[in-house]
Amino acid sequence: MPVQSFKVNGQNVDIEAPDDLALLWVLRDKLGITGPKYGCGINVCKACTCHVDGKAVTTCSVRVSDVRGRQVTTIEGLANGNTLHPVQQAWMNLDVPQCGFCQPGQIMAAVDLLRRTRTPTDADIDAIENVCRCGTYGRIREAIKAAAAMMG
């Protein structure tokens, strides 16, 4: 079986896995990283959103061989030690989650959005299209705007 080598949350990993195995399953089943969630498996719900080289991707639709030599960041690697990322802090300040299932993907998508624009419009926020079955979209929108203000 091929060895897949890449970084996850700043740590080098070498893992035996078939080239076509979804990155989601490598993260969850082989590395024990449970932040990215399995929701649909077809790049629709985006509960599995993580970053590859700083850009949001749905790990259910990315093959592990596509991240060889690259940097993968999951929700577990977003904080700086004990200091939450501003998006994580805004999520807590505004009490965004209900069930919490989609929140890691929501946060990772929001971080990517704020990397691209520091003053997102409602349309920019809606365009991230992560599904929240609890319907906390209003609080998600406000948290993204609050994080943008924190990031100045």
Coordinates of C-alpha atoms in Angstrom, one line a residue:
M1 CA 0.0 0.0 0.0
P2 CA 1.4 3.5 -0.8
V3 CA 2.6 5.8 1.9
Q4 CA 1.0 9.2 1.9
S5 CA 3.2 11.9 3.4
F6 CA 1.9 15.4 4.3
K7 CA 1.5 17.7 7.3
V8 CA -1.6 17.9 9.5
N9 CA -1.9 20.8 11.9
G10 CA 1.9 21.4 11.6
Q11 CA 2.9 17.8 12.2
N12 CA 4.5 15.6 9.5
V13 CA 2.5 12.4 8.9
D14 CA 3.3 9.3 6.9
I15 CA 0.3 7.0 6.6
E16 CA -0.3 3.9 4.5
A17 CA -3.5 4.4 2.5
P18 CA -4.7 3.8 -1.1
D19 CA -4.2 6.9 -3.3
D20 CA -7.9 7.2 -4.0
L21 CA -9.0 7.1 -0.3
A22 CA -10.9 10.3 0.6
L23 CA -8.8 12.6 2.9
L24 CA -11.7 12.6 5.3
W25 CA -11.3 8.9 6.1
V26 CA -7.5 9.3 6.5
L27 CA -8.1 12.1 9.0
R28 CA -10.8 10.4 10.9
D29 CA -10.1 6.7 10.7
K30 CA -6.3 6.6 10.4
L31 CA -5.3 9.7 12.3
G32 CA -8.1 9.9 14.8
I33 CA -8.9 13.6 14.0
T34 CA -12.6 13.9 14.5
G35 CA -13.3 17.6 13.8
P36 CA -14.1 17.1 10.1
K37 CA -17.5 15.4 10.0
Y38 CA -19.0 13.0 7.5
G39 CA -22.3 14.5 6.4
C40 CA -23.0 13.6 2.8
G41 CA -19.8 12.3 1.1
I42 CA -20.6 14.1 -2.1
N43 CA -19.3 17.7 -1.5
V44 CA -22.8 19.1 -0.7
C45 CA -23.1 19.7 3.0
K46 CA -19.5 20.7 3.6
A47 CA -19.3 19.4 7.2
C48 CA -15.9 18.0 6.4
T49 CA -14.4 21.3 5.4
C50 CA -10.7 21.7 6.2
H51 CA -7.9 23.7 4.7
V52 CA -5.2 22.5 2.3
D53 CA -2.4 25.0 2.0
G54 CA -4.7 27.6 3.6
K55 CA -7.7 27.1 1.3
A56 CA -11.0 25.5 2.2
V57 CA -11.6 22.1 0.7
T58 CA -14.2 19.4 1.4
T59 CA -12.2 16.4 2.5
C60 CA -14.8 14.0 1.4
S61 CA -14.1 14.9 -2.2
V62 CA -10.3 15.2 -2.0
R63 CA -8.1 12.1 -2.5
V64 CA -5.3 11.6 0.0
S65 CA -2.8 11.4 -2.8
D66 CA -3.8 15.0 -3.8
V67 CA -2.4 16.3 -0.5
R68 CA 1.0 14.7 -0.7
G69 CA 3.6 17.2 0.5
R70 CA 1.0 19.7 1.4
Q71 CA -0.3 21.3 4.7
V72 CA -3.7 20.2 5.9
T73 CA -5.3 22.2 8.7
T74 CA -8.4 20.9 10.6
I75 CA -10.4 22.7 13.2
E76 CA -8.1 21.1 15.8
G77 CA -5.1 23.0 14.4
L78 CA -6.8 26.4 14.0
A79 CA -6.2 27.9 17.5
N80 CA -2.8 29.3 18.4
G81 CA -2.1 27.3 21.6
N82 CA -4.7 28.4 24.1
T83 CA -5.7 31.4 22.0
L84 CA -8.7 30.7 19.8
H85 CA -8.8 32.0 16.2
P86 CA -11.0 35.1 16.0
V87 CA -13.6 33.1 14.2
Q88 CA -13.7 30.5 16.9
Q89 CA -13.9 33.2 19.5
A90 CA -16.7 34.9 17.7
W91 CA -18.6 31.6 17.5
M92 CA -18.3 31.3 21.3
N93 CA -19.2 35.0 22.0
L94 CA -22.3 34.8 19.9
D95 CA -23.3 31.3 21.0
V96 CA -23.6 30.0 17.4
P97 CA -23.8 26.2 17.8
Q98 CA -26.8 24.2 18.6
C99 CA -26.0 20.6 17.9
G100 CA -22.5 21.6 16.8
F101 CA -22.1 18.9 14.1
C102 CA -21.5 21.3 11.2
Q103 CA -19.6 23.9 13.2
P104 CA -16.1 22.8 12.4
G105 CA -16.8 22.9 8.7
Q106 CA -18.6 26.2 9.1
I107 CA -15.7 27.8 11.0
M108 CA -13.1 26.5 8.5
A109 CA -15.1 27.9 5.6
A110 CA -15.5 31.2 7.5
V111 CA -11.8 31.5 8.1
D112 CA -11.2 30.9 4.4
L113 CA -13.7 33.6 3.5
L114 CA -12.1 36.1 5.8
R115 CA -8.7 35.2 4.3
R116 CA -10.1 36.3 1.0
T117 CA -12.1 39.4 2.2
R118 CA -11.9 41.3 5.5
T119 CA -15.3 42.9 5.0
P120 CA -17.7 40.1 3.8
T121 CA -21.2 41.0 2.6
D122 CA -24.2 38.8 3.3
A123 CA -23.9 37.5 -0.2
D124 CA -20.2 36.5 0.4
I125 CA -21.2 34.7 3.6
D126 CA -24.1 32.9 1.9
A127 CA -21.8 31.8 -0.9
I128 CA -19.9 29.5 1.5
E129 CA -22.9 27.2 1.4
N130 CA -22.2 25.0 4.4
V131 CA -25.3 23.3 5.6
C132 CA -26.6 23.8 9.1
R133 CA -29.5 21.5 9.9
C134 CA -30.3 23.5 13.1
G135 CA -30.6 26.6 11.0
T136 CA -28.3 28.9 13.0
Y137 CA -27.5 30.9 9.8
G138 CA -28.3 34.2 11.4
R139 CA -25.9 33.7 14.3
I140 CA -23.3 32.3 11.8
R141 CA -23.6 35.5 9.7
E142 CA -23.2 37.7 12.8
A143 CA -20.2 35.7 14.1
I144 CA -18.4 36.0 10.7
K145 CA -19.0 39.7 10.8
A146 CA -17.8 39.9 14.4
A147 CA -14.7 37.9 13.6
A148 CA -14.0 40.2 10.6
A149 CA -14.2 43.2 13.0
M150 CA -11.8 41.4 15.5
M151 CA -9.3 40.7 12.7
G152 CA -9.5 44.4 11.7

